[in-house]
Amino acid sequence: MPKNGQTQQFNKAAFQAAVEKHLTTTYASTDETATARSWYLAMGKALAEISTGNLLATEKNLAEQKARSVNYLSLEFLIGRLTGNNLISMGLYENVAEAMEEMGQNLTDLLEEERDPALGNGGLGRLAACFMDSLAAQEYPAVGYGLHYEYGLFRQSFVDGRQVEAPDAWRGIEGYPWEVLRPELSQEVSLYGHVEGYTDENGVECRRWVPAMSVEGVAWDLPIVGYDNKSVYPLRLWECRSNAPFSLARFNDGDYVGAQYSALEAGNVTKVLYPNDNHDQGKALRLMQQYFHCACSVADILRRHEAAGNSIESLSELETIQLNDTHPTIAIPELMRILMDEYKLGWESAWEISSKTFAYTNHTLLPEALETWSEALIQQMLPRHMEIIFEINHRFMKQVEQTWPGNNEVKRKLSIIQEGPQRMVRMANLCVVSTYAVNGVAALHSELVKRDLFPEFNELFPGRLTNVTNGVTPRRWIKYCNPGLSALISEKVGNDWPANLEKIAGLEKFADDAAFQKRYMAVKKENKQRLANWVEENMGIELDTDAIFDIQIKRLHEYKRQHLNLLNILALYHRLLNDPTFDMHPRVFFFGAKAAPGYALAKDIIFAINKVAEKVNNDPRLGGKLKVVFIPDYRVSLAEILFPAADVSEQISTAGKEASGTGNMKFAMNGALTIGTMDGANVEMREEVGDENIFIFGLLVDEVQKLKQEGYDPYRYYHADSLLRAAMDLLETDEFTPGNPGQLAAIRHNLLEGGDPYLVLADFADYVKTQEKIDAEYRDQKTWARKAILNTALMSKFSSDRSIRDYANNIWKLEPVSL
Ligand code: DL6
């Protein structure tokens, strides 16, 4: 247990009194009327009192010390439930469990009352959450800036196997106990209007924005509690509100909607998280969200900088701004605008500051995810910003001309403005031109960014493009979610591993120890039982924990290839029913995935998996060997049950498409063996654990590219492989949709007539063969245990503490500051 300041300060009686106070005064409940939810809320508020005190103390200390800070700008922070995690970081888990027990409450039950703040789509948002945790744990001064969405990622349910979306009012009607309103930090954000020229008092020709309207940005702080230290950093989430007065006159005239029109309009800006992962939709409201986020955040950074008595010229010495993907790119012209139009700096001085302040992380190579905004839209909503973007591009094009004289092709390629019937602004190009560092998120991905996405930029700006391999926080993803494994690790390597994951390598020497193997596998069995209980209680499906638990949990996307997994399941089904010589170890295939509401094929894949599940789970001919479970409403709190229970982790994207993946790391830390392609961070995981402890299959990036260039023909694979044919053809029958043949045919159609864009068929045979290898190896439990232990032991590289140290040392040049 960490012995930090917060543990030492803990006064049980005072804490219980605070809980009682909130129960009665904040939530109007008595001991008799209080529900588990009101107890959870009151407990959360009492804890937030402790963390808010430390948040303010941290802010004050950092300002006094004039500490250099990172500002992490992200449209998504998929933080998951905070209470349990914060208790661990504060070192108060046991103390609070005891205090609540004395009040007649069970902490574990109360923690279940918390709704997940689902303020992100998937990997990108969850990474931001892990990074905030690691910044605080290592006391690298930081502020996270995001949006206070009223509705987080939609809640998913299945109706007759089909995904149905419902709004996610994550705060409930009572509000979220951990958040603190900071009215003194409110910002005014301007929109629309026009730009005018004027001559200032010194006779200098200037430009200024004359906006047509403005809204108010209100700050809510969530505490990011440092593990085993006193620092608490803010995750500052901006809510958009109207700053126009309510029109009493219109209301009295009976125009009830008109009276509140501006409030309704402003409220829309932060109403809902866009539910797209790795896909850019180009909607005007989304651009407004992005600008609102950036305007509030940049203004707040400048406010902090000035309040600490620093000059604007020293901005880039004291503040760095990390752009989490291109979503906050508009912060760049926003800072330039403020520096020039408000601080009256010339272009060169403003550019000098701005280009040394921003750094950018690229999270994808997928063309459909690379953001572009219509010039007309930016021009209308943010006319001064468009002007600045043009000027950045104009100066950049001159630089390109110097390097490649007369080469219009390279100019067209690198230009921030994409020509065409509708001119578009390429946000990634704007980022590369305007930042001091650009990083990919895994070694392979960063190489591909240099080699395939931005080769000319790499030539033009040597050293700017770099790599920081992703990581995940071991506090949430081992210590909190897997207490059994954590106890075992602590027993062997001491209990400071959650803050020093290198220590976990100490487990390596127990990999062959029979007694340790037994205990390690017993923990795995308990975790499988915990998941099986959840499935039985919530889905009514009974599972055998001796079966292999094979899990694929991530957003539903063709490139992640849940349909490859499905085809293997169909192949197993076919063989169990048709091949008397075929045998397999019982296996449960778990899925958890949300599909973007407008992504038809992804939704078809969910439907197909659910229909196959319905059939195989109830087919006595299969002798219980094959089960399929699609967990509805996959979210962080369910991930916490799923990762520790996995024997096999599915990381089967088409090589070159998954930038990194982070679920792959969480699985391996918790002792699951990976079946994966040479993609994203799988490549580095293989380097760490060794080829014999991971199951790699499929085409390599260059083979994928070559096959595509040569003209990939999925039919070739279909005709050559009878097992593949059998699996594919099942999709056309009514085997899983009795009386309705063809209901699953869209997938087959996409893979054959649609050209199989993600090469599912090309990788099928190797995937099946590798799954057979897993089946055989699982039967030797000692060898399996050895491999699983080694996976846990050899994952220290993938702690987000290491990622953050890489950013701090190589990009941000940041030093820790303790409170
Ligand atoms: O870097 C975090 C995460 C990676 O682990 C995933 O591989 C990658 O797909 C994801 N990228 C995105 C890109 N964005 N959009 N929109 O979510 O980033």
GROMACS .gro file of C-alpha atoms and ligand atoms in nm, residues 123-124 127 276-279 325 327 363-364 369 441 470 559-560 657-662, ligand 1:
model
   40
  123GLY     CA    1  -0.800   0.371  -2.769
  124LEU     CA    2  -0.724   0.738  -2.826
  127LEU     CA    3  -0.465   0.657  -2.382
  276ASN     CA    4  -1.679   0.792  -3.435
  277ASP     CA    5  -1.357   0.607  -3.385
  278ASN     CA    6  -1.094   0.636  -3.656
  279HIS     CA    7  -1.339   0.819  -3.880
  325ASP     CA    8  -0.440   1.374  -3.282
  327HIS     CA    9  -0.880   1.717  -3.327
  363HIS     CA   10  -0.273   0.808  -3.406
  364THR     CA   11  -0.371   0.674  -3.742
  369ALA     CA   12  -0.959   0.929  -4.018
  441VAL     CA   13   0.245   0.577  -3.120
  470ASN     CA   14   0.206   0.385  -2.615
  559TYR     CA   15  -0.960  -0.317  -4.006
  560LYS     CA   16  -0.970  -0.477  -3.661
  657LYS     CA   17  -0.368  -0.050  -3.996
  658GLU     CA   18  -0.366  -0.054  -3.613
  659ALA     CA   19  -0.138   0.229  -3.509
  660SER     CA   20  -0.053   0.072  -3.175
  661GLY     CA   21  -0.335  -0.086  -2.979
  662THR     CA   22  -0.331  -0.067  -2.601
  820DL6     O1   23  -0.280   0.575  -2.980
  820DL6     C1   24  -0.397   0.533  -2.921
  820DL6     C2   25  -0.480   0.457  -3.020
  820DL6     C3   26  -0.405   0.342  -3.083
  820DL6     O2   27  -0.370   0.250  -2.984
  820DL6     C4   28  -0.493   0.275  -3.187
  820DL6     O3   29  -0.420   0.176  -3.253
  820DL6     C5   30  -0.543   0.377  -3.285
  820DL6     O4   31  -0.635   0.319  -3.374
  820DL6     C6   32  -0.609   0.493  -3.214
  820DL6     N1   33  -0.635   0.595  -3.312
  820DL6     C7   34  -0.744   0.666  -3.319
  820DL6     C8   35  -0.740   0.766  -3.430
  820DL6     N2   36  -0.837   0.847  -3.433
  820DL6     N3   37  -0.929   0.905  -3.452
  820DL6     N4   38  -1.021   0.957  -3.471
  820DL6     O5   39  -0.837   0.653  -3.244
  820DL6     O6   40  -0.520   0.549  -3.119
   0.00000   0.00000   0.00000
